[in-house]
Amino acid sequence: MNLCDVKTIKQLMAMFSLNFRKEFGQNFLTNISVVEDIADNCCDDSETTILEIGPGVGSLTRELAARYKHVVAIEIDHGLIPVLKYTLDEFKNVTVINEDVMKLDLGEVLAPYFESGKVSVCANLPYYITTPILMKLLESGLPFEYITIMIQSEVADRLCTAPGSKDCGAITAVLNYYGAPEKLFKVGAHNFIPAPKVDSSVVRIKLHKDKPCKPHDEATLFRTIRAAFEQRRKTLPNALSAVFGELTKEELTAAVTECGHPENIRGEKLSTEQFTALSDVLYEKIQNKQ
Ligand code: SAM
């Protein structure tokens, strides 16, 4: 069964009386070699369990199931569940869950798989919710080995640019705190049905087992990054003052200069390590005031 064949996808949709649901970001892959490349490169150990978000009609799911120990596939669209039952029938190592991934307790669902070995994530993510899903995976604190996701090319470029470079955003700095992102390859819009308006790219993130940055307080680190990028045209002390109301402008300026930066620096120039150092100084100043 070639689930990337456009005729087969259309036949399946008709057989189960389904339409492509735009509100769920349903753009299904139609190029089997792209699907194989994603499955081949999403992790390096066949004894791994893969969490797939949004299996669609099951094209990537089948390739993952053929290569890895187990696949847990979360699909929001209940209409696709009978399709997946049909297309994945021959695979005994696939568990399909009909849920919104944003509502699911991933720790609970994946506990037995973490207990018995490694777990990685592999997904062609729906565009409308890419960042919230990625943040949920990272903030879950679950020890995934790799997170491999297909996302809009523009977002992939922002994730994979060097922190401190002009294209980076808050997500770049936060992502580099959790792991090392790498852009694997680009996938043109013509490889999907229906074709989206923009091209996609596959990004693989290797999660740090031991994070190189160890802030005194994670929440203060994320506040510092958010402040810097929310007002990226402002100087860093000014941008910080919008978020750190408990510190005076003088204290914020002192924190920036104590870290060795000129006071007119913009926050977007900082690396994740520099954000961590700054957040430690800010955290101490806040503690000293209490
Ligand atoms: N994996 C398939 C492929 O590559 O052809 C489909 C990918 S399609 C871009 C995204 C899939 O995610 C769709 O099947 C969609 O119904 C599902 N989806 C969208 N939002 C979701 C959510 N919040 N939780 C779980 N699945 C979701």
mmCIF file of N, CA and C in Angstrom, residues 235-283:
data_model
loop_
_atom_site.group_PDB
_atom_site.id
_atom_site.type_symbol
_atom_site.label_atom_id
_atom_site.label_comp_id
_atom_site.label_asym_id
_atom_site.label_seq_id
_atom_site.Cartn_x
_atom_site.Cartn_y
_atom_site.Cartn_z
ATOM 1 N N THR A 235 16.771 49.053 23.509
ATOM 2 C CA THR A 235 18.007 48.582 24.145
ATOM 3 C C THR A 235 17.598 47.554 25.203
ATOM 4 N N LEU A 236 18.531 46.695 25.568
ATOM 5 C CA LEU A 236 18.196 45.601 26.483
ATOM 6 C C LEU A 236 17.652 46.096 27.836
ATOM 7 N N PRO A 237 18.281 47.092 28.493
ATOM 8 C CA PRO A 237 17.704 47.541 29.773
ATOM 9 C C PRO A 237 16.260 48.026 29.615
ATOM 10 N N ASN A 238 15.967 48.726 28.510
ATOM 11 C CA ASN A 238 14.589 49.199 28.287
ATOM 12 C C ASN A 238 13.632 48.038 28.044
ATOM 13 N N ALA A 239 14.073 47.070 27.258
ATOM 14 C CA ALA A 239 13.220 45.903 26.982
ATOM 15 C C ALA A 239 12.957 45.127 28.269
ATOM 16 N N LEU A 240 13.980 45.003 29.106
ATOM 17 C CA LEU A 240 13.818 44.256 30.373
ATOM 18 C C LEU A 240 12.837 44.965 31.299
ATOM 19 N N SER A 241 12.846 46.311 31.256
ATOM 20 C CA SER A 241 12.009 47.048 32.213
ATOM 21 C C SER A 241 10.520 46.799 31.968
ATOM 22 N N ALA A 242 10.155 46.384 30.745
ATOM 23 C CA ALA A 242 8.741 46.088 30.466
ATOM 24 C C ALA A 242 8.295 44.800 31.167
ATOM 25 N N VAL A 243 9.232 43.941 31.515
ATOM 26 C CA VAL A 243 8.877 42.631 32.089
ATOM 27 C C VAL A 243 9.314 42.500 33.554
ATOM 28 N N PHE A 244 10.466 43.143 33.905
ATOM 29 C CA PHE A 244 10.969 43.035 35.283
ATOM 30 C C PHE A 244 10.591 44.300 36.067
ATOM 31 N N GLY A 245 9.296 44.437 36.336
ATOM 32 C CA GLY A 245 8.798 45.626 37.045
ATOM 33 C C GLY A 245 9.350 45.743 38.461
ATOM 34 N N GLU A 246 9.828 44.638 39.028
ATOM 35 C CA GLU A 246 10.318 44.672 40.413
ATOM 36 C C GLU A 246 11.720 45.258 40.511
ATOM 37 N N LEU A 247 12.385 45.511 39.372
ATOM 38 C CA LEU A 247 13.721 46.119 39.406
ATOM 39 C C LEU A 247 13.668 47.501 38.744
ATOM 40 N N THR A 248 14.500 48.426 39.258
ATOM 41 C CA THR A 248 14.518 49.782 38.678
ATOM 42 C C THR A 248 15.322 49.755 37.380
ATOM 43 N N LYS A 249 15.168 50.811 36.621
ATOM 44 C CA LYS A 249 15.914 50.941 35.359
ATOM 45 C C LYS A 249 17.417 50.899 35.641
ATOM 46 N N GLU A 250 17.845 51.535 36.763
ATOM 47 C CA GLU A 250 19.280 51.561 37.116
ATOM 48 C C GLU A 250 19.764 50.135 37.423
ATOM 49 N N GLU A 251 18.934 49.390 38.144
ATOM 50 C CA GLU A 251 19.326 48.017 38.494
ATOM 51 C C GLU A 251 19.412 47.131 37.239
ATOM 52 N N LEU A 252 18.496 47.366 36.312
ATOM 53 C CA LEU A 252 18.507 46.572 35.079
ATOM 54 C C LEU A 252 19.725 46.916 34.225
ATOM 55 N N THR A 253 20.025 48.224 34.161
ATOM 56 C CA THR A 253 21.211 48.655 33.403
ATOM 57 C C THR A 253 22.466 48.059 34.047
ATOM 58 N N ALA A 254 22.507 48.085 35.390
ATOM 59 C CA ALA A 254 23.675 47.531 36.098
ATOM 60 C C ALA A 254 23.815 46.031 35.802
ATOM 61 N N ALA A 255 22.681 45.320 35.759
ATOM 62 C CA ALA A 255 22.735 43.875 35.478
ATOM 63 C C ALA A 255 23.354 43.623 34.101
ATOM 64 N N VAL A 256 22.945 44.445 33.124
ATOM 65 C CA VAL A 256 23.453 44.282 31.756
ATOM 66 C C VAL A 256 24.957 44.573 31.713
ATOM 67 N N THR A 257 25.393 45.643 32.352
ATOM 68 C CA THR A 257 26.825 46.006 32.290
ATOM 69 C C THR A 257 27.671 45.049 33.144
ATOM 70 N N GLU A 258 27.102 44.570 34.265
ATOM 71 C CA GLU A 258 27.842 43.590 35.096
ATOM 72 C C GLU A 258 28.155 42.321 34.292
ATOM 73 N N CYS A 259 27.326 42.037 33.281
ATOM 74 C CA CYS A 259 27.568 40.848 32.445
ATOM 75 C C CYS A 259 28.548 41.153 31.312
ATOM 76 N N GLY A 260 29.063 42.387 31.300
ATOM 77 C CA GLY A 260 30.088 42.738 30.316
ATOM 78 C C GLY A 260 29.539 43.281 29.002
ATOM 79 N N HIS A 261 28.245 43.668 28.979
ATOM 80 C CA HIS A 261 27.656 44.201 27.744
ATOM 81 C C HIS A 261 27.560 45.721 27.827
ATOM 82 N N PRO A 262 27.657 46.409 26.689
ATOM 83 C CA PRO A 262 27.376 47.854 26.714
ATOM 84 C C PRO A 262 25.899 48.071 27.028
ATOM 85 N N GLU A 263 25.556 49.186 27.667
ATOM 86 C CA GLU A 263 24.155 49.339 28.084
ATOM 87 C C GLU A 263 23.187 49.572 26.927
ATOM 88 N N ASN A 264 23.725 49.902 25.737
ATOM 89 C CA ASN A 264 22.812 50.095 24.594
ATOM 90 C C ASN A 264 22.686 48.833 23.719
ATOM 91 N N ILE A 265 23.167 47.702 24.221
ATOM 92 C CA ILE A 265 23.067 46.453 23.429
ATOM 93 C C ILE A 265 21.597 46.046 23.283
ATOM 94 N N ARG A 266 21.288 45.404 22.156
ATOM 95 C CA ARG A 266 19.931 44.851 21.980
ATOM 96 C C ARG A 266 19.973 43.390 22.400
ATOM 97 N N GLY A 267 18.882 42.948 22.995
ATOM 98 C CA GLY A 267 18.826 41.582 23.524
ATOM 99 C C GLY A 267 18.997 40.508 22.481
ATOM 100 N N GLU A 268 18.573 40.816 21.239
ATOM 101 C CA GLU A 268 18.629 39.796 20.178
ATOM 102 C C GLU A 268 20.064 39.359 19.865
ATOM 103 N N LYS A 269 21.039 40.136 20.343
ATOM 104 C CA LYS A 269 22.460 39.813 20.069
ATOM 105 C C LYS A 269 23.002 38.724 20.996
ATOM 106 N N LEU A 270 22.260 38.417 22.068
ATOM 107 C CA LEU A 270 22.802 37.516 23.091
ATOM 108 C C LEU A 270 22.649 36.041 22.722
ATOM 109 N N SER A 271 23.625 35.264 23.101
ATOM 110 C CA SER A 271 23.529 33.807 22.943
ATOM 111 C C SER A 271 22.760 33.242 24.147
ATOM 112 N N THR A 272 22.422 31.955 24.081
ATOM 113 C CA THR A 272 21.697 31.331 25.195
ATOM 114 C C THR A 272 22.548 31.369 26.473
ATOM 115 N N GLU A 273 23.854 31.187 26.344
ATOM 116 C CA GLU A 273 24.756 31.246 27.511
ATOM 117 C C GLU A 273 24.715 32.657 28.119
ATOM 118 N N GLN A 274 24.738 33.680 27.249
ATOM 119 C CA GLN A 274 24.719 35.064 27.762
ATOM 120 C C GLN A 274 23.378 35.400 28.408
ATOM 121 N N PHE A 275 22.294 34.866 27.850
ATOM 122 C CA PHE A 275 20.981 35.069 28.492
ATOM 123 C C PHE A 275 20.978 34.409 29.870
ATOM 124 N N THR A 276 21.602 33.239 29.953
ATOM 125 C CA THR A 276 21.630 32.521 31.236
ATOM 126 C C THR A 276 22.392 33.335 32.284
ATOM 127 N N ALA A 277 23.559 33.853 31.889
ATOM 128 C CA ALA A 277 24.365 34.651 32.831
ATOM 129 C C ALA A 277 23.581 35.887 33.281
ATOM 130 N N LEU A 278 22.924 36.555 32.319
ATOM 131 C CA LEU A 278 22.149 37.754 32.667
ATOM 132 C C LEU A 278 20.988 37.392 33.593
ATOM 133 N N SER A 279 20.320 36.280 33.305
ATOM 134 C CA SER A 279 19.173 35.891 34.146
ATOM 135 C C SER A 279 19.634 35.576 35.568
ATOM 136 N N ASP A 280 20.849 35.051 35.720
ATOM 137 C CA ASP A 280 21.369 34.767 37.070
ATOM 138 C C ASP A 280 21.573 36.071 37.854
ATOM 139 N N VAL A 281 22.109 37.100 37.170
ATOM 140 C CA VAL A 281 22.324 38.397 37.845
ATOM 141 C C VAL A 281 20.963 39.012 38.211
ATOM 142 N N LEU A 282 20.016 38.941 37.280
ATOM 143 C CA LEU A 282 18.681 39.502 37.549
ATOM 144 C C LEU A 282 18.030 38.760 38.724
ATOM 145 N N TYR A 283 18.174 37.438 38.718
ATOM 146 C CA TYR A 283 17.561 36.622 39.777
ATOM 147 C C TYR A 283 18.136 37.022 41.147
#
